[in-house]
Short mmCIF file of C-alpha atoms in Angstrom, two decimals:
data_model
loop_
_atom_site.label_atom_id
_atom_site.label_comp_id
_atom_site.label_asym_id
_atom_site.label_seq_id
_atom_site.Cartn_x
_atom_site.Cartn_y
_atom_site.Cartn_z
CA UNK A 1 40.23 -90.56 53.95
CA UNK A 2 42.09 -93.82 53.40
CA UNK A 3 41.79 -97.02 52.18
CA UNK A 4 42.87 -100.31 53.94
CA UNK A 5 41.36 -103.54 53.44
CA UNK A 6 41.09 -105.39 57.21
CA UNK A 7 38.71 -107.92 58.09
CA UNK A 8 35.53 -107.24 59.84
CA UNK A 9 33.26 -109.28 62.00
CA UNK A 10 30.83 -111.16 59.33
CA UNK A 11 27.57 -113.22 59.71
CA UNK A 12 26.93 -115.54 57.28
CA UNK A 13 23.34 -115.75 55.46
CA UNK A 14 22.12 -118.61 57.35
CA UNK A 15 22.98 -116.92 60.91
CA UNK A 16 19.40 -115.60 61.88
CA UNK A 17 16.67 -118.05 62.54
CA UNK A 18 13.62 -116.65 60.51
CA UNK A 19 11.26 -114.50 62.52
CA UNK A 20 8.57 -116.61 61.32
CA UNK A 21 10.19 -119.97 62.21
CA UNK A 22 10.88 -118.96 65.89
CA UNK A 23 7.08 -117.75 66.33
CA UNK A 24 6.23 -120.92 64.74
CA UNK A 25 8.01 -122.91 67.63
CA UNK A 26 6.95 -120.90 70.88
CA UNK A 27 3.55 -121.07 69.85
CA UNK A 28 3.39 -124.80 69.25
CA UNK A 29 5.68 -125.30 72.45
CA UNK A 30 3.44 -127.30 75.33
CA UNK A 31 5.34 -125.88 77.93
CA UNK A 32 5.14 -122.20 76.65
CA UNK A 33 4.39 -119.73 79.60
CA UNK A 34 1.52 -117.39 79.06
CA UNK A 35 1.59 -113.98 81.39
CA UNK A 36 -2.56 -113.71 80.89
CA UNK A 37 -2.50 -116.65 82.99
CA UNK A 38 -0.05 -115.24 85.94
CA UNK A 39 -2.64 -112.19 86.31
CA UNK A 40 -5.33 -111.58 88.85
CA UNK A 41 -9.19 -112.08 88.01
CA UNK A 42 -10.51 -109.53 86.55
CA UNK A 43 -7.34 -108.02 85.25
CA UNK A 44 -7.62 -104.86 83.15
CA UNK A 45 -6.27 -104.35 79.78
CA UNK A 46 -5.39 -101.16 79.03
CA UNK A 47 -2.01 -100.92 80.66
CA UNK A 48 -3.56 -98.23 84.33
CA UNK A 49 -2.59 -101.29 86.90
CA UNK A 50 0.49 -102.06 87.83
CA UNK A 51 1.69 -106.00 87.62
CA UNK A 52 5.43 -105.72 87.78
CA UNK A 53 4.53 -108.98 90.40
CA UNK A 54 2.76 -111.10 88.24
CA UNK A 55 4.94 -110.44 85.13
CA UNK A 56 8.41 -111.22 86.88
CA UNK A 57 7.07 -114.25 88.08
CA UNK A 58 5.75 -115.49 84.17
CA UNK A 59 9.64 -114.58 83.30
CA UNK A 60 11.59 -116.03 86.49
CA UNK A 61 11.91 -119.64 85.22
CA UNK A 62 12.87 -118.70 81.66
CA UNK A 63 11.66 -120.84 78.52
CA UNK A 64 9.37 -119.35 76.21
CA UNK A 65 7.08 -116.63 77.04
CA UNK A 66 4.17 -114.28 75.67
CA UNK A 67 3.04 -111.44 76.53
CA UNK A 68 -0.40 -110.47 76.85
CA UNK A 69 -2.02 -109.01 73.72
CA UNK A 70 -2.62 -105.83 75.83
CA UNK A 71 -0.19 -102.99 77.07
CA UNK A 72 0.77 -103.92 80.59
CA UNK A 73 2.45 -101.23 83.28
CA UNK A 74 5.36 -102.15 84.98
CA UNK A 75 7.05 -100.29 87.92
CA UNK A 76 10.98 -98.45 87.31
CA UNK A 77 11.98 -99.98 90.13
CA UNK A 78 11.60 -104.15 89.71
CA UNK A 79 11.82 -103.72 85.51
CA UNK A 80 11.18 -106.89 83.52
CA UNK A 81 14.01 -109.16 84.11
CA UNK A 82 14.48 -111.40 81.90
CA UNK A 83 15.96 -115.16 82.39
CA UNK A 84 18.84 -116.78 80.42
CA UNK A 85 17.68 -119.04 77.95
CA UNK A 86 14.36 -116.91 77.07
CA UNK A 87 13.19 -116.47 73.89
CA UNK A 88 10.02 -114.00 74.86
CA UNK A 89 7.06 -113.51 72.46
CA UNK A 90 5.13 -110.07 71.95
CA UNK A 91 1.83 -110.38 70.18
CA UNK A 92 0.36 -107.46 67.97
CA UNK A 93 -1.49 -105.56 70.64
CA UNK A 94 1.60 -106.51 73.27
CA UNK A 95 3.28 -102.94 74.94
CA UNK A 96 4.75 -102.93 77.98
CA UNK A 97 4.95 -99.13 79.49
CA UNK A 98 6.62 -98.22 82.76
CA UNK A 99 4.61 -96.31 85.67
CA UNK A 100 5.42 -92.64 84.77
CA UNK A 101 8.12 -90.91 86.80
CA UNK A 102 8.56 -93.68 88.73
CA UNK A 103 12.03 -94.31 91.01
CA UNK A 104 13.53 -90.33 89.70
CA UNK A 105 13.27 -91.94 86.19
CA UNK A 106 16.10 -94.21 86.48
CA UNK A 107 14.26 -97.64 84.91
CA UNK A 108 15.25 -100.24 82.68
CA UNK A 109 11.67 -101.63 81.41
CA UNK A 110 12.91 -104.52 79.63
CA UNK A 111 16.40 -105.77 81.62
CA UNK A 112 18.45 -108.40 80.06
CA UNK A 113 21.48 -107.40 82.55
CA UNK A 114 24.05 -110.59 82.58
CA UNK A 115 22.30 -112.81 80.04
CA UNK A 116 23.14 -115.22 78.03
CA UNK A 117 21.08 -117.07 75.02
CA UNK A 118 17.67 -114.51 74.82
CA UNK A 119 15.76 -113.82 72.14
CA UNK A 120 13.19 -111.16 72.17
CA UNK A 121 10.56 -111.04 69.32
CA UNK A 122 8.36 -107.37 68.85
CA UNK A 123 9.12 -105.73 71.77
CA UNK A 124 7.19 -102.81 72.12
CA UNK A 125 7.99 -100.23 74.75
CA UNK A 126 6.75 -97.12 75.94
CA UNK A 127 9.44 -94.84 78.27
CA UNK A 128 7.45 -91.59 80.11
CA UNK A 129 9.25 -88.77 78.70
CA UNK A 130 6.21 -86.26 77.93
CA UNK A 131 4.04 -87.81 80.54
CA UNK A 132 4.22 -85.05 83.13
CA UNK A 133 5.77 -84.67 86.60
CA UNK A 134 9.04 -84.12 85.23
CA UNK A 135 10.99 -83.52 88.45
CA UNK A 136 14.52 -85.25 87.79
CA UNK A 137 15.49 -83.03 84.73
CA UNK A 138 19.20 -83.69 86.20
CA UNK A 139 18.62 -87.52 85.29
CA UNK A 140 19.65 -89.27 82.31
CA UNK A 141 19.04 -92.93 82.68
CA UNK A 142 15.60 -94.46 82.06
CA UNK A 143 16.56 -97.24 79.27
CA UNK A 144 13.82 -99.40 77.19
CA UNK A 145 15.61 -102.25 76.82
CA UNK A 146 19.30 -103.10 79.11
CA UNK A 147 21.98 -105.17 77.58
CA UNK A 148 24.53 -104.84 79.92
CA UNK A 149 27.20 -107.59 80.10
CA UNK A 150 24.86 -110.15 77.61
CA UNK A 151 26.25 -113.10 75.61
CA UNK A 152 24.14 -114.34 72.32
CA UNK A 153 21.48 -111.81 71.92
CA UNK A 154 18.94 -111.41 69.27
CA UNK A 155 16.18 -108.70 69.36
CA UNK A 156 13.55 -108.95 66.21
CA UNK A 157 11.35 -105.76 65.47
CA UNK A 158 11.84 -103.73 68.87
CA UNK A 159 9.71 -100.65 68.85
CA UNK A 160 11.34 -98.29 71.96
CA UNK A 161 9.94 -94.91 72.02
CA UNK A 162 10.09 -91.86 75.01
CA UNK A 163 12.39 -93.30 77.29
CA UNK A 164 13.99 -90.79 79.48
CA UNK A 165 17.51 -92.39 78.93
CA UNK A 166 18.66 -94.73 76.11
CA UNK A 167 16.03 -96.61 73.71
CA UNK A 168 18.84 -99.75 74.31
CA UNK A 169 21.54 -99.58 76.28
CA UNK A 170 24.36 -102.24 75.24
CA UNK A 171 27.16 -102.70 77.95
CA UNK A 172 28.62 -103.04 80.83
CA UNK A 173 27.13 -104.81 84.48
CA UNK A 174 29.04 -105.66 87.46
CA UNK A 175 32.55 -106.68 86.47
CA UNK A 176 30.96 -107.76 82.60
CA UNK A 177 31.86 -104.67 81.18
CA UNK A 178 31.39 -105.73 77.12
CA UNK A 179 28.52 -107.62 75.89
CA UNK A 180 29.22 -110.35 73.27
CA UNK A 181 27.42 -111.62 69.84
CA UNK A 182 24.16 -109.50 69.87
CA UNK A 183 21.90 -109.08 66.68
CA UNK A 184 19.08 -106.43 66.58
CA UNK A 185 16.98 -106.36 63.41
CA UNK A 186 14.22 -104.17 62.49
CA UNK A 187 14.41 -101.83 65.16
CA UNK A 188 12.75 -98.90 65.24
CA UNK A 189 14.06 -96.35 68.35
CA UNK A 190 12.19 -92.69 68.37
CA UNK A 191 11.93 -89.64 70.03
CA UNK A 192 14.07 -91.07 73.39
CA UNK A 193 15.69 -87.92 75.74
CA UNK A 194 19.68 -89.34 75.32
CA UNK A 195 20.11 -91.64 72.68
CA UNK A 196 18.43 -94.28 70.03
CA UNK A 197 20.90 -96.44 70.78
CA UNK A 198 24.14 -96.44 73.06
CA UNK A 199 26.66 -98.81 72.96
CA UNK A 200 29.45 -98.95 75.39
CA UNK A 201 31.27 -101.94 75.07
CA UNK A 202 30.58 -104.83 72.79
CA UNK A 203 32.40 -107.58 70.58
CA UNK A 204 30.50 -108.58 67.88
CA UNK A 205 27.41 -106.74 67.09
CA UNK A 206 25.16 -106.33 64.04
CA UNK A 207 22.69 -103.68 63.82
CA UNK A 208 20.04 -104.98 60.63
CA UNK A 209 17.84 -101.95 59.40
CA UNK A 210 17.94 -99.63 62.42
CA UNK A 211 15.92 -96.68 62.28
CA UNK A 212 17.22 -94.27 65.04
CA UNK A 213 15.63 -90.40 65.06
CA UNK A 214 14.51 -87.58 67.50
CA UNK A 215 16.95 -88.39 70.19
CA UNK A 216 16.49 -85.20 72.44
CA UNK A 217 16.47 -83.90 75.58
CA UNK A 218 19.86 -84.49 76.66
CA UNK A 219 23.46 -84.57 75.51
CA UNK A 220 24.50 -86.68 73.76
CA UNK A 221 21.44 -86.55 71.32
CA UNK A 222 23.10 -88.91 69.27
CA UNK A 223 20.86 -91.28 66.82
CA UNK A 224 23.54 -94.51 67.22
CA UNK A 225 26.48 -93.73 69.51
CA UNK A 226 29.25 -95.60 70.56
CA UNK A 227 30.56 -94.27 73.85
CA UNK A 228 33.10 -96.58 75.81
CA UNK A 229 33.14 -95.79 79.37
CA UNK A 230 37.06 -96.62 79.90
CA UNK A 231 40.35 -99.21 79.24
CA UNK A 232 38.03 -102.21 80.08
CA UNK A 233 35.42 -101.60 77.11
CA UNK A 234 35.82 -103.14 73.94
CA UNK A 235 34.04 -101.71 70.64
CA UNK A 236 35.19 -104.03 67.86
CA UNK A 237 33.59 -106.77 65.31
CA UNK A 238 30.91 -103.89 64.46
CA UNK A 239 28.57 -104.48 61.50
CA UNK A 240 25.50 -101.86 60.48
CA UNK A 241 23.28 -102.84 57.46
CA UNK A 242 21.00 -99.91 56.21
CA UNK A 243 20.97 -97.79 59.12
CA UNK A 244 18.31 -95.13 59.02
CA UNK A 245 18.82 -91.86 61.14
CA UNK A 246 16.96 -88.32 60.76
CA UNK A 247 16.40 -85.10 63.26
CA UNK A 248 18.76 -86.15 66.69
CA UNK A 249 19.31 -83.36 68.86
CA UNK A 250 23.46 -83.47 67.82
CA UNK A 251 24.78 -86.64 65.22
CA UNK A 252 23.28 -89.24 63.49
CA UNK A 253 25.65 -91.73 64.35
CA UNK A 254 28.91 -90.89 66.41
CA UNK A 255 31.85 -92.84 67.54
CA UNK A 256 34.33 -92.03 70.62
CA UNK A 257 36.74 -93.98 71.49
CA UNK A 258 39.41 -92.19 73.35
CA UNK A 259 38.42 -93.63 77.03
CA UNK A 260 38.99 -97.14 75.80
CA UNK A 261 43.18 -96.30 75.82
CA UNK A 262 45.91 -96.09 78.23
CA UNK A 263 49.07 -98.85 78.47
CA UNK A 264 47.16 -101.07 76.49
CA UNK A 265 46.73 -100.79 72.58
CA UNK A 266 43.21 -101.28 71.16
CA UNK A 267 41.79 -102.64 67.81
CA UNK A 268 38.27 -100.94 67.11
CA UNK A 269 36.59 -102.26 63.59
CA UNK A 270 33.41 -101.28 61.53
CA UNK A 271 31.29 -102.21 58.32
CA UNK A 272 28.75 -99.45 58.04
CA UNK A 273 26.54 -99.92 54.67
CA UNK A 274 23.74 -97.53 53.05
CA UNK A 275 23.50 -95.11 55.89
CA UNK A 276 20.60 -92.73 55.87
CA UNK A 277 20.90 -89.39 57.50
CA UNK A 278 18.62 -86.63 57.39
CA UNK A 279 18.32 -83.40 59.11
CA UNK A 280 21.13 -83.75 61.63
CA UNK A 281 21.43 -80.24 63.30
CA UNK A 282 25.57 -81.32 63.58
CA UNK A 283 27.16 -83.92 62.07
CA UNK A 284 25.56 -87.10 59.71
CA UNK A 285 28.35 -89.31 60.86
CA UNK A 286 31.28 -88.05 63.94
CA UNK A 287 34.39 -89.66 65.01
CA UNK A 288 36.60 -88.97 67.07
CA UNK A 289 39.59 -90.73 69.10
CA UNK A 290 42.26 -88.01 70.72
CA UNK A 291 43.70 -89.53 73.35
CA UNK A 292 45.79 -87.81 76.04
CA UNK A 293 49.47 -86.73 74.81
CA UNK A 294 51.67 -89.38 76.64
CA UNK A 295 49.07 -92.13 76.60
CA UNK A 296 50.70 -95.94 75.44
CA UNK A 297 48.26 -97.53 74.55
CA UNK A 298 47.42 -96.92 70.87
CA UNK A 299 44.27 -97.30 68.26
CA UNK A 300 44.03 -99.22 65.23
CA UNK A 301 41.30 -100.25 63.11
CA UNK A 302 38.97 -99.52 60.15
CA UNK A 303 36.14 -97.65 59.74
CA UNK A 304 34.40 -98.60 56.63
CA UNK A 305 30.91 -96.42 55.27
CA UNK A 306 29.94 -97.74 52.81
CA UNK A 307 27.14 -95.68 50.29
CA UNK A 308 25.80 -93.37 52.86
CA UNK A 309 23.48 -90.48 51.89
CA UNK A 310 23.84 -87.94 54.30
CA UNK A 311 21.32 -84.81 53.78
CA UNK A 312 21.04 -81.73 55.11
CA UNK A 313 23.61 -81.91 57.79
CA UNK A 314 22.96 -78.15 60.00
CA UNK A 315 26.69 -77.42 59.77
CA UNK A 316 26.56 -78.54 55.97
CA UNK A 317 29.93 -80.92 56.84
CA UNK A 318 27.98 -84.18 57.51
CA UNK A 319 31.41 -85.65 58.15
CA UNK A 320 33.48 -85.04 61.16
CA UNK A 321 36.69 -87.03 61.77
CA UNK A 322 39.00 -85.91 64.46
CA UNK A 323 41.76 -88.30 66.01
CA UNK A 324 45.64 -88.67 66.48
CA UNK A 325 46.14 -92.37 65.95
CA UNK A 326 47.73 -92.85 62.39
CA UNK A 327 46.59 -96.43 62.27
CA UNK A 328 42.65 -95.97 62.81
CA UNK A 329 41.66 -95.08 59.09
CA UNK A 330 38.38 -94.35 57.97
CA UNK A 331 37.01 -94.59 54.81
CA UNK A 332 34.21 -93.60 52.65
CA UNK A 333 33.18 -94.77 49.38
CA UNK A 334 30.30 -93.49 47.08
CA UNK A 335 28.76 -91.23 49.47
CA UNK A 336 25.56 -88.71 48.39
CA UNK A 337 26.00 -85.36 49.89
CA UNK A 338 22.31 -83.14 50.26
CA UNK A 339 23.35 -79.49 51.11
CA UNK A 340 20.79 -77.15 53.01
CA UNK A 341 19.61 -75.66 49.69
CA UNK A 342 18.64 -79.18 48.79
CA UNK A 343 21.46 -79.44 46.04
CA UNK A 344 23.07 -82.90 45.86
CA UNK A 345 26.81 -82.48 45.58
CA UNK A 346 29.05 -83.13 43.15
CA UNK A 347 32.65 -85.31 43.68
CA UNK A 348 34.65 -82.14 43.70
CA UNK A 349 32.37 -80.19 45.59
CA UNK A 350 31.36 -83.00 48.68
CA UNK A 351 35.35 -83.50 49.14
#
């Protein structure tokens, strides 16, 4: 482990509109759009008709939107795509789910593909993993919420649950291959068949109390996982505050960053504070950037964890670093080690 100080990406305290504030201002906006009002008569509300129609329509001219205060089902094949400057409301009762092994379960329920300037409040979305016919076992996309090739993101509270794919996806569409400036706070990602969370290429991202467990079903199984695709992606300007993850199919959190290099040298930076791991059946926290012998292009960066309690790891070595690039360091300060036997480990005996 070393020690290097090099900046990382910071947002100051005044960076996030309250919750509150922004719920505040939809409501009391005149021209707010309300979905209830783009369904049929008689419309039912417990989420057994589909109105994929009447829901892209309430989104198609962007502004402020809310959701019904009942689940609504929405099709894998339209999604829910949402406009550039939207800032979209989900009330308490507010769920959208998609039609169950719909389109060979290959969905994005909530698409943000190529946006810019969105802000999603309480999300709340329901994937069908579990819900029977499952016929494309070969499959592994099926995403809650799509971030691919966004600009000035913020997601408050999003609940994604038993997706077939991702819970959020965060990367590349078209020719955008890295998304840029997205905050998610509060979110809360379970029991989805790849990953909580993957993120394939991004500059400048802060993840604000994620909670990230039961990823299973497919590899990679990975709580939070940063996976660029190739040279294009960019992973840098990385912040995590008090990320929460506990009993993934593989690693709690796990960075790879090998595809991102070939001529061209990369920078690759990240704050990680007070991570929580629990149960992971491999690794609490895995790293990894081995490049090709021969390959140019080189890594350098910092990878900073800072405080994390990582407990009862299923290899008992919650930390896994493996790369060739002298100048990507990682460190670790003041971590708390839980072996199987439920002993917390001294200095001498965690290193």
């Amino acid at each position: 482990l070393h020690q290097i100080n090099e900046p990382v990406f910071e947002y100051t305290s005044g960076y996030l509109a309250t919750k509150q504030a922004l719920i505040d201002s939809i409501n009391a906006n005149p021209a707010k759009k309300l979905v209830t009002t783009y369904l049929p008569s008689g419309y039912v509300t417990d989420g057994s008709v589909n109105y994929t129609t009447q829901l892209n329509t309430a989104l198609s001219a962007g502004g402020d939107v809310i959701m019904p205060n009942f689940p609504i089902m929405i099709d894998g094949a339209n999604n829910a795509p949402v406009r550039n400057n939207t800032r979209l409301l989900f009330q308490a009762n507010s769920e959208l789910w998609v039609k169950p092994g719909y389109n060979g379960y290959n969905y994005d329920i909530l698409m943000l593909r190529g946006r810019n300037n969105v802000t999603v409040i309480d999300a709340n979305i329901r994937g069908d993993k579990g819900y029977g016919g499952l016929s494309a076992l070969s499959y592994e996309r099926g995403q809650g919420i799509n971030l691919g090739g966004c600009q000035n993101i913020t997601l408050y509270d999003p609940v994604v649950h038993d997706c077939w794919g991702d819970g959020i996806y965060i990367g590349q569409t078209g020719s955008t291959v890295n998304c840029k400036n997205v905050i998610i706070k509060d979110a809360y990602l379970r029991k989805n068949r790849r990953d909580g969370i993957s993120i394939i290429g991004v500059d400048g991202l802060l993840l604000d109390n994620i909670y990230a467990g039961y990823s299973d079903g497919t590899a990679p199984m990975s709580g939070i996982n940063f996976e660029p695709n190739n040279t294009s992606c960019e992973i840098k300007n990385i912040r995590i505050n008090n990320p929460k993850t506990e009993y993934n199919g593989s690693n709690g959190i796990q960075i790879g960053l090998k595809n991102m290099l070939t001529s061209v040298n990369k920078t690759s930076n990240f704050a990680i504070y007070n991570h929580i791991d629990i149960g992971s059946p491999r690794y609490a926290f895995k790293m990894m950037c081995n490049p090709a012998s021969g390959t140019a292009g080189k890594m350098k960066g910092l990878i900073n964890l800072i405080n994390p309690t990582w407990n009862k790891a299923g290899t008992d070595l919650p930390l896994y670093l493996s790369t060739n690039q002298v100048n990507l360091k990682t460190t670790a300060s003041s971590p708390e080690v839980m072996n199987l036997s439920g002993k917390i480990l001294s200095y001498t005996e965690a290193y």
